[in-house]
GROMACS .gro file of N, CA and C in nm:
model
  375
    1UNK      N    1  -1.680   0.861   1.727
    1UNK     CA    2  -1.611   0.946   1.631
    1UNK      C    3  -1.701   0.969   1.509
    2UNK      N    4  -1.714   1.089   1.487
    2UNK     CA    5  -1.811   1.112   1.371
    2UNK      C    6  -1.714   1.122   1.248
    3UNK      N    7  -1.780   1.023   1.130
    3UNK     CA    8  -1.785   1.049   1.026
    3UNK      C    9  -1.781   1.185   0.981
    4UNK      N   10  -1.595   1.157   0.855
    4UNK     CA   11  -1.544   1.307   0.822
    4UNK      C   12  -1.621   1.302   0.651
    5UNK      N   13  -1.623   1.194   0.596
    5UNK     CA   14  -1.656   1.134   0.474
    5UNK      C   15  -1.817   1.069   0.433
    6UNK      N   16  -1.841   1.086   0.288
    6UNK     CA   17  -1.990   1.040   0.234
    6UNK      C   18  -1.929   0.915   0.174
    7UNK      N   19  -1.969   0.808   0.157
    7UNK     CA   20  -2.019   0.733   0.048
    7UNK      C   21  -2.043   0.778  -0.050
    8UNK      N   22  -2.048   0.709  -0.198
    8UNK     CA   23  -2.067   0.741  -0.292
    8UNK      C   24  -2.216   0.766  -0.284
    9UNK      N   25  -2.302   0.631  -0.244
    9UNK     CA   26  -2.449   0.616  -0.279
    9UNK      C   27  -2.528   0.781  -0.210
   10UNK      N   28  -2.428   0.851  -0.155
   10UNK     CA   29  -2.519   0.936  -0.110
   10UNK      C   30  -2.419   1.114  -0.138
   11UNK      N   31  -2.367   1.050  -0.280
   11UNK     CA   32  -2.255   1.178  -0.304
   11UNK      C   33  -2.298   1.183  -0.424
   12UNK      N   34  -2.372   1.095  -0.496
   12UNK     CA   35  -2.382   1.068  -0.662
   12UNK      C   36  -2.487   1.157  -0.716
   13UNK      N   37  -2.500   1.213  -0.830
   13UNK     CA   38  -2.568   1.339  -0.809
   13UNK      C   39  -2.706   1.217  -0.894
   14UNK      N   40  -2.790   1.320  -0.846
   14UNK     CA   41  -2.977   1.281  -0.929
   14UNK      C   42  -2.951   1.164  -1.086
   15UNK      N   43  -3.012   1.055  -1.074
   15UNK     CA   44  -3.056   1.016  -1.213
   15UNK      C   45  -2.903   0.945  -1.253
   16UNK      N   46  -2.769   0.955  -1.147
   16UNK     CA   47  -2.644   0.920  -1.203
   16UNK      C   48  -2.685   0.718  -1.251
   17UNK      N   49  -2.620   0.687  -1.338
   17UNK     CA   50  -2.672   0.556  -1.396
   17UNK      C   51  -2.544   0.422  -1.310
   18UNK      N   52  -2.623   0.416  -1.176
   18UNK     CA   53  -2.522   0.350  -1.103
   18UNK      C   54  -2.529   0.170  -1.098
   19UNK      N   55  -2.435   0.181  -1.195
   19UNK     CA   56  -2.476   0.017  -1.256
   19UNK      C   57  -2.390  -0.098  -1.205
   20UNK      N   58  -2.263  -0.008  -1.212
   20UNK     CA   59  -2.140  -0.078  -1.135
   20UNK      C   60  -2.029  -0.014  -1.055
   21UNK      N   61  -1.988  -0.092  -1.001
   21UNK     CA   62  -1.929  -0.001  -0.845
   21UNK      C   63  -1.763  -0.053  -0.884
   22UNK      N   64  -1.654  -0.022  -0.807
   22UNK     CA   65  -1.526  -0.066  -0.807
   22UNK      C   66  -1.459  -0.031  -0.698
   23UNK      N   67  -1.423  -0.067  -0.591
   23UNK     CA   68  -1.374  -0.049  -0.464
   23UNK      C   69  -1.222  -0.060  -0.468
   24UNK      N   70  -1.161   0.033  -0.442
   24UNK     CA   71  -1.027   0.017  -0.462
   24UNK      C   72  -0.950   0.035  -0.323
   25UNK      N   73  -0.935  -0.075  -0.272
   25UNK     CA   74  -0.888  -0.073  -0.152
   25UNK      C   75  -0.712  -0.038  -0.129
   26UNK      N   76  -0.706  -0.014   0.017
   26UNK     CA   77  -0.574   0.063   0.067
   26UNK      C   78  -0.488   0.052   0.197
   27UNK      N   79  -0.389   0.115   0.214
   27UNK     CA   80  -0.358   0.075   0.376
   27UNK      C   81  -0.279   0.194   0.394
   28UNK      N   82  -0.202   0.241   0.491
   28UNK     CA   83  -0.171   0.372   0.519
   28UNK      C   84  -0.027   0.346   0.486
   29UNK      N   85   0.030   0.244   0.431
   29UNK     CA   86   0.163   0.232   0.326
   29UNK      C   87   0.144   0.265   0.226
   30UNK      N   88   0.010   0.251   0.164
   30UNK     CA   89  -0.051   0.308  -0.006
   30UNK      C   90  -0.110   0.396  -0.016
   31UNK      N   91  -0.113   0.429   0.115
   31UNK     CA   92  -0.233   0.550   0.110
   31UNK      C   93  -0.233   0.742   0.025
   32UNK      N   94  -0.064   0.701   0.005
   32UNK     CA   95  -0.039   0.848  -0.112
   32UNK      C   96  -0.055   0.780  -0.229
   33UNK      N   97   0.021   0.633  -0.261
   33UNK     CA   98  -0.021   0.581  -0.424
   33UNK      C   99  -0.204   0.606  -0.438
   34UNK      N  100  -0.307   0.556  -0.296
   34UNK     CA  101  -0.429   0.525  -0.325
   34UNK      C  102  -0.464   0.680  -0.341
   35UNK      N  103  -0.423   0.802  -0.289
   35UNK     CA  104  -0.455   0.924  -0.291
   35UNK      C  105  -0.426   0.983  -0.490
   36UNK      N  106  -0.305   0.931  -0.531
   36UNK     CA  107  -0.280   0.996  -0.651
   36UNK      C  108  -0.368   0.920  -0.770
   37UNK      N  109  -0.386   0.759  -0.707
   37UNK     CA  110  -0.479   0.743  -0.831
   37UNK      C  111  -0.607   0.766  -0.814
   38UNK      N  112  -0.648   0.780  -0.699
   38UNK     CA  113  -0.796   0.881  -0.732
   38UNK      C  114  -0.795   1.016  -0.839
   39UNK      N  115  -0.687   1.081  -0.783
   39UNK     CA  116  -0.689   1.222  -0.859
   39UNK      C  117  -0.654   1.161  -1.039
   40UNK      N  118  -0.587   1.099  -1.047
   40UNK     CA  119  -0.586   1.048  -1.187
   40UNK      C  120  -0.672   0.973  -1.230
   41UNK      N  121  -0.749   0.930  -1.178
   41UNK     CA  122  -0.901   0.832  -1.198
   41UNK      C  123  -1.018   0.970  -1.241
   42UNK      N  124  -1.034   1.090  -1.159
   42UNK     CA  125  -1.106   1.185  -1.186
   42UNK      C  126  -1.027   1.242  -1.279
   43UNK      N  127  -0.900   1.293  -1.363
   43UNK     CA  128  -0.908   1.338  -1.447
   43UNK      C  129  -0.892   1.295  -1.599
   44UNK      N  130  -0.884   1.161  -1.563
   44UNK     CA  131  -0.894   1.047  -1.620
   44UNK      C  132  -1.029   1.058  -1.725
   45UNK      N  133  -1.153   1.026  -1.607
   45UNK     CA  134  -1.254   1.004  -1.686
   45UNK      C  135  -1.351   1.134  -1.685
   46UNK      N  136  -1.285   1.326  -1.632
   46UNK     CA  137  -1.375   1.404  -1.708
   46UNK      C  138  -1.456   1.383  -1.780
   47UNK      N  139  -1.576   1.462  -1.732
   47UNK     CA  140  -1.627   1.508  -1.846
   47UNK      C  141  -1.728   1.378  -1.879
   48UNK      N  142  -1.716   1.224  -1.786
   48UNK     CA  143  -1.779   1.135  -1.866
   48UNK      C  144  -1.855   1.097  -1.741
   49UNK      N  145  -1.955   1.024  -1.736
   49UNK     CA  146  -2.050   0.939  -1.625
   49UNK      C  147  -1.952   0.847  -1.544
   50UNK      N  148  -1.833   0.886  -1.521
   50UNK     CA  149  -1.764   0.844  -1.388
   50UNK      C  150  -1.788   0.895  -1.267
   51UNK      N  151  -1.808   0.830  -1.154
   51UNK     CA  152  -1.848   0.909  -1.071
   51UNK      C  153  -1.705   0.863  -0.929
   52UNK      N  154  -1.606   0.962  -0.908
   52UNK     CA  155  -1.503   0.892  -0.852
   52UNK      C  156  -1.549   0.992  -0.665
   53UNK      N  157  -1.517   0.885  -0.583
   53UNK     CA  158  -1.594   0.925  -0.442
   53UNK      C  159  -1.437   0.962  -0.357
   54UNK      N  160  -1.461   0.991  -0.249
   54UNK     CA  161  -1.436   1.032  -0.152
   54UNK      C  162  -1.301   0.881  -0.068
   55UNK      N  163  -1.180   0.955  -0.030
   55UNK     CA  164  -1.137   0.885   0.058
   55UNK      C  165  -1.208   0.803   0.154
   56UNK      N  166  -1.226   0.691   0.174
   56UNK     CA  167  -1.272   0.610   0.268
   56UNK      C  168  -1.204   0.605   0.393
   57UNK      N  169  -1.122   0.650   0.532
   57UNK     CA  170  -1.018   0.585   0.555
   57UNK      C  171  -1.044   0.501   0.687
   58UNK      N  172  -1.121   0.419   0.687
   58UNK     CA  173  -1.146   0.299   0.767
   58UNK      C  174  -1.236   0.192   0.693
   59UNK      N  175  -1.244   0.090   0.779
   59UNK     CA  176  -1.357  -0.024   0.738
   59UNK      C  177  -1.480   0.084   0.747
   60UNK      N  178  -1.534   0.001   0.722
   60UNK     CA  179  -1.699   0.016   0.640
   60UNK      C  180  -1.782  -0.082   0.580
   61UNK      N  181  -1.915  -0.130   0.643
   61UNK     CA  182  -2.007  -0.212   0.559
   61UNK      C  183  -1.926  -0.365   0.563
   62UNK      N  184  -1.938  -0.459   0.485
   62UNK     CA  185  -1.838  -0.539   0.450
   62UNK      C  186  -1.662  -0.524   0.431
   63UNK      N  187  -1.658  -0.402   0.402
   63UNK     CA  188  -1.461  -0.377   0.351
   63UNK      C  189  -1.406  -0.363   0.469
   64UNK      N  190  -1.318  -0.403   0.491
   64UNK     CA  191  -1.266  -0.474   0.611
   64UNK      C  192  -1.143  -0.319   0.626
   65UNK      N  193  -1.034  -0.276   0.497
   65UNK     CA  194  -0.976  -0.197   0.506
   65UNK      C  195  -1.057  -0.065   0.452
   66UNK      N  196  -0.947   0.062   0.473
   66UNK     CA  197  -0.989   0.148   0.387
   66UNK      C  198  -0.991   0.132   0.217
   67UNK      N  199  -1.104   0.230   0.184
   67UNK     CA  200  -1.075   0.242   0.030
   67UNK      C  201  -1.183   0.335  -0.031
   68UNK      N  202  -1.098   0.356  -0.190
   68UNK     CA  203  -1.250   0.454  -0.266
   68UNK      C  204  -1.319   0.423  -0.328
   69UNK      N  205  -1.434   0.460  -0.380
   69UNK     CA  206  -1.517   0.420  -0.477
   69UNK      C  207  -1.492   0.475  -0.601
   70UNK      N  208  -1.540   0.347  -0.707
   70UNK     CA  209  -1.536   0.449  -0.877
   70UNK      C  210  -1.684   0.365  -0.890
   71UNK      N  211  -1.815   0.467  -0.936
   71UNK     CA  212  -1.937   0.431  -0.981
   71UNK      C  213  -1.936   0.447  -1.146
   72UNK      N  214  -1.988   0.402  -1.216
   72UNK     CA  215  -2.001   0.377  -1.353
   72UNK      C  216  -2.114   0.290  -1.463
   73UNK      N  217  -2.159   0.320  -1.572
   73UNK     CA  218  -2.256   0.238  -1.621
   73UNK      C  219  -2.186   0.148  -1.704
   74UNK      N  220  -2.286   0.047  -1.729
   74UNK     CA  221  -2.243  -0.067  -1.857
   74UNK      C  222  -2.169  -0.030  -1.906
   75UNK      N  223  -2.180   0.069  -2.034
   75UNK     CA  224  -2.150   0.133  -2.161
   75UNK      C  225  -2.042   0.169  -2.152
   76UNK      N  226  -1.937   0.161  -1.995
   76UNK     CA  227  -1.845   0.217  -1.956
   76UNK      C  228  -1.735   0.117  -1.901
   77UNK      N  229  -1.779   0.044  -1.904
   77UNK     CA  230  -1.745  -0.157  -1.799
   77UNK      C  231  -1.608  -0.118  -1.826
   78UNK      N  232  -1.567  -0.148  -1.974
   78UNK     CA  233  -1.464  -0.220  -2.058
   78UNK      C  234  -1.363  -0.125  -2.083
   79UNK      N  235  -1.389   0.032  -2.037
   79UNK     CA  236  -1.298   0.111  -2.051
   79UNK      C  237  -1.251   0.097  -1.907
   80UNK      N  238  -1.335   0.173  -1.799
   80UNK     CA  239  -1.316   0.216  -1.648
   80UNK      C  240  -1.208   0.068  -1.626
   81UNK      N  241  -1.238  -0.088  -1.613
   81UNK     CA  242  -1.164  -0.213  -1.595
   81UNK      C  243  -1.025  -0.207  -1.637
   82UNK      N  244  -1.049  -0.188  -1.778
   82UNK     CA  245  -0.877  -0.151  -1.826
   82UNK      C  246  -0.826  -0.091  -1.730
   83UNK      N  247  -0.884   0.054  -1.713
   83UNK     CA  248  -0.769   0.163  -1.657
   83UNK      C  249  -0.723   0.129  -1.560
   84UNK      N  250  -0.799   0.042  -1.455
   84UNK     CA  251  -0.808   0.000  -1.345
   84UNK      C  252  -0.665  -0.093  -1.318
   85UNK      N  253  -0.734  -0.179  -1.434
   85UNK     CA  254  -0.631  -0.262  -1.453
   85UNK      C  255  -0.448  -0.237  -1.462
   86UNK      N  256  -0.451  -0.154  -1.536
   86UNK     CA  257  -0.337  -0.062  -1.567
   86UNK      C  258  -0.258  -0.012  -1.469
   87UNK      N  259  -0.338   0.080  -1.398
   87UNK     CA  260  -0.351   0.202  -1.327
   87UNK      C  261  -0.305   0.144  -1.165
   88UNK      N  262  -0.387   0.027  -1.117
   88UNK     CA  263  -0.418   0.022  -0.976
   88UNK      C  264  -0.269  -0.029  -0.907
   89UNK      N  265  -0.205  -0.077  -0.966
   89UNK     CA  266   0.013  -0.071  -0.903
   89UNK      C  267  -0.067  -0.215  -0.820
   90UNK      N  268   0.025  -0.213  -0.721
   90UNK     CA  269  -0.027  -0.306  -0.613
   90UNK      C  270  -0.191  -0.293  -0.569
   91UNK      N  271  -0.242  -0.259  -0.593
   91UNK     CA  272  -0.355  -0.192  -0.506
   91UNK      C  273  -0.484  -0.352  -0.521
   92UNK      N  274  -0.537  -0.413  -0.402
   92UNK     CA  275  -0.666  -0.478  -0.499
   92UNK      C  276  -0.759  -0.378  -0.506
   93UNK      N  277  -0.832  -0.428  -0.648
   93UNK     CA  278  -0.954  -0.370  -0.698
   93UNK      C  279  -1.069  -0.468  -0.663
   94UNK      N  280  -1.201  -0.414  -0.648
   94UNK     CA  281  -1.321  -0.501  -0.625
   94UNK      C  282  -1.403  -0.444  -0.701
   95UNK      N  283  -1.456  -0.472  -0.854
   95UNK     CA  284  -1.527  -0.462  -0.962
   95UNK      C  285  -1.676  -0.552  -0.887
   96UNK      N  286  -1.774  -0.465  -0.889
   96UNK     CA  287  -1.921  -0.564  -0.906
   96UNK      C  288  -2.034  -0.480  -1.026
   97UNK      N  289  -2.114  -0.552  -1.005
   97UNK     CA  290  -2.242  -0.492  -1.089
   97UNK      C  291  -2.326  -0.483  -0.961
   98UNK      N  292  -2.403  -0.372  -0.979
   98UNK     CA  293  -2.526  -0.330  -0.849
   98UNK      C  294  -2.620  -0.363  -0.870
   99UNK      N  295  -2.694  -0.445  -0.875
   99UNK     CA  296  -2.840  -0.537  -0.855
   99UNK      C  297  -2.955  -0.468  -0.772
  100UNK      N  298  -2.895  -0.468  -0.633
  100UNK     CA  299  -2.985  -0.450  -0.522
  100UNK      C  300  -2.970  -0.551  -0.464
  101UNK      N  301  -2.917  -0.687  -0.477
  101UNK     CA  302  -2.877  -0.776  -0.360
  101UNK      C  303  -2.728  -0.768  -0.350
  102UNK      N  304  -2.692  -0.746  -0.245
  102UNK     CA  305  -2.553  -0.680  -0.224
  102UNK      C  306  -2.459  -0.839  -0.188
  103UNK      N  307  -2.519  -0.911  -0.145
  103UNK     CA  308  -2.481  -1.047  -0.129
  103UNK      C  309  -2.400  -1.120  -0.271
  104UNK      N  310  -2.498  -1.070  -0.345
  104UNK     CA  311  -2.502  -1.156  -0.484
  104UNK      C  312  -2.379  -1.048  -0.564
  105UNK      N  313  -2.393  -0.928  -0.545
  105UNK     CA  314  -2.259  -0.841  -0.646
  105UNK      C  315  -2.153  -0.858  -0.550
  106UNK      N  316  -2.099  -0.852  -0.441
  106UNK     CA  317  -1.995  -0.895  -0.417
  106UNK      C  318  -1.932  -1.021  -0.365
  107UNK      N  319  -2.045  -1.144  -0.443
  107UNK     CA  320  -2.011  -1.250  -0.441
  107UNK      C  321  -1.986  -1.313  -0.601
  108UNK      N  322  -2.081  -1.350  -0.625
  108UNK     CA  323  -2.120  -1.405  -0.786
  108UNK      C  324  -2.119  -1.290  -0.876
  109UNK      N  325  -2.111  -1.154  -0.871
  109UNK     CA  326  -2.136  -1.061  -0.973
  109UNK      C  327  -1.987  -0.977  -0.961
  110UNK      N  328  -1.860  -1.058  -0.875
  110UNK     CA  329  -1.716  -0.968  -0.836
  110UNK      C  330  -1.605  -1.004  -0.926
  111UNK      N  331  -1.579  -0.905  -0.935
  111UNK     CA  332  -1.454  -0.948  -1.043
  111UNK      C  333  -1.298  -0.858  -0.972
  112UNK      N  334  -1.262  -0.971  -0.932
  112UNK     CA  335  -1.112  -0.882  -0.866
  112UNK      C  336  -1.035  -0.868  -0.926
  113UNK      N  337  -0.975  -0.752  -0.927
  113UNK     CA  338  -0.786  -0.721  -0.986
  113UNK      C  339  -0.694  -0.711  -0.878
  114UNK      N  340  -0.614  -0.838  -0.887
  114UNK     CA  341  -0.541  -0.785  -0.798
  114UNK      C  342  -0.562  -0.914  -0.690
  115UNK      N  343  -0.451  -0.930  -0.551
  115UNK     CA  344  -0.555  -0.980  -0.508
  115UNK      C  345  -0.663  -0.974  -0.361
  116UNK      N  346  -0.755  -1.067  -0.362
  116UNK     CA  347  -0.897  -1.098  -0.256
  116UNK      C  348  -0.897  -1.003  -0.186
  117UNK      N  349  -0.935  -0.910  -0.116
  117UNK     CA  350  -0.971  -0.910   0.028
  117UNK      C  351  -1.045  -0.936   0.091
  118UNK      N  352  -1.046  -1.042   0.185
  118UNK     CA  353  -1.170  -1.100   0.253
  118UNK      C  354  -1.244  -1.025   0.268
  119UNK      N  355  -1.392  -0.996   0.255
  119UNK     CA  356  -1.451  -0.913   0.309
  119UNK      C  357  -1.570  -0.989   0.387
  120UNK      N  358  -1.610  -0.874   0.481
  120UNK     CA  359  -1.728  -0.931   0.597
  120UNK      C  360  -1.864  -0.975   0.547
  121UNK      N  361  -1.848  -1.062   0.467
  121UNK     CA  362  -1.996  -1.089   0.395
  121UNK      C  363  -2.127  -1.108   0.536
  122UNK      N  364  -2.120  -1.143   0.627
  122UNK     CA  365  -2.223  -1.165   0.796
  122UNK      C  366  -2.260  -0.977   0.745
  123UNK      N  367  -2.230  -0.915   0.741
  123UNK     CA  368  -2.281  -0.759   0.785
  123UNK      C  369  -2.382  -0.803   0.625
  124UNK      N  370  -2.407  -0.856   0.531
  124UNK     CA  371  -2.502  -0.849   0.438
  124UNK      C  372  -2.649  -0.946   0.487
  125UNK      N  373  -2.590  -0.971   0.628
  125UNK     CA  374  -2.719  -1.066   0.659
  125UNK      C  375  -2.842  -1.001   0.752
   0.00000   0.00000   0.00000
């Protein structure tokens, strides 16, 4: 089955300052709540270095369920988290910082709202 959907890392336009990631995972009971807070996540943060991605709707990589991405820099941590916070109803959130060792941000560098979802850490090996 071919892939209907991009990833962020390859949706984000030139030079975007991709510092930290937020995975907002879903299930096809949430999947209109996970649909409306995307659209309120993008009009949310117009206009600013948010970069909000594409329906996910299967596993992928480590994430075991579906879910979307929100990309964002530092300078932005403490706002994008709130909203998140606020915003996400039942939903878990998976907050990391992007390094380049993918092991290490969604282990030691994760900050959850909400709660765990196991994820497939073996696919980072």
């Amino acid at each position: 089955m071919e892939r209907t959907y991009k990833v962020n890392s390859q949706l984000l336009p030139q030079g975007f300052p991709r510092e930290f990631d937020a995975h907002i995972y879903f299930s096809n009971e949430s999947l209109q709540f996970a649909t409306e807070l995307r659209e309120k996540a993008i009009k949310e943060f117009a206009g600013r270095q948010v970069f909000v991605g594409q329906m996910i709707p299967e596993a992928i990589g480590p994430h075991p369920i579906p879910m979307f991405e929100i990309n964002f820099p530092l300078s932005l941590f403490t706002e994008v988290v709130l909203w998140l916070m606020k915003a996400r109803g039942d939903l878990s959130v998976l907050v990391h910082e992007l390094t380049g060792d993918d092991l290490y941000d969604h282990t030691q560098a994760a900050l959850w709202l909400g709660k765990e979802v196991p994820l497939l850490y073996e696919r980072f090996k």
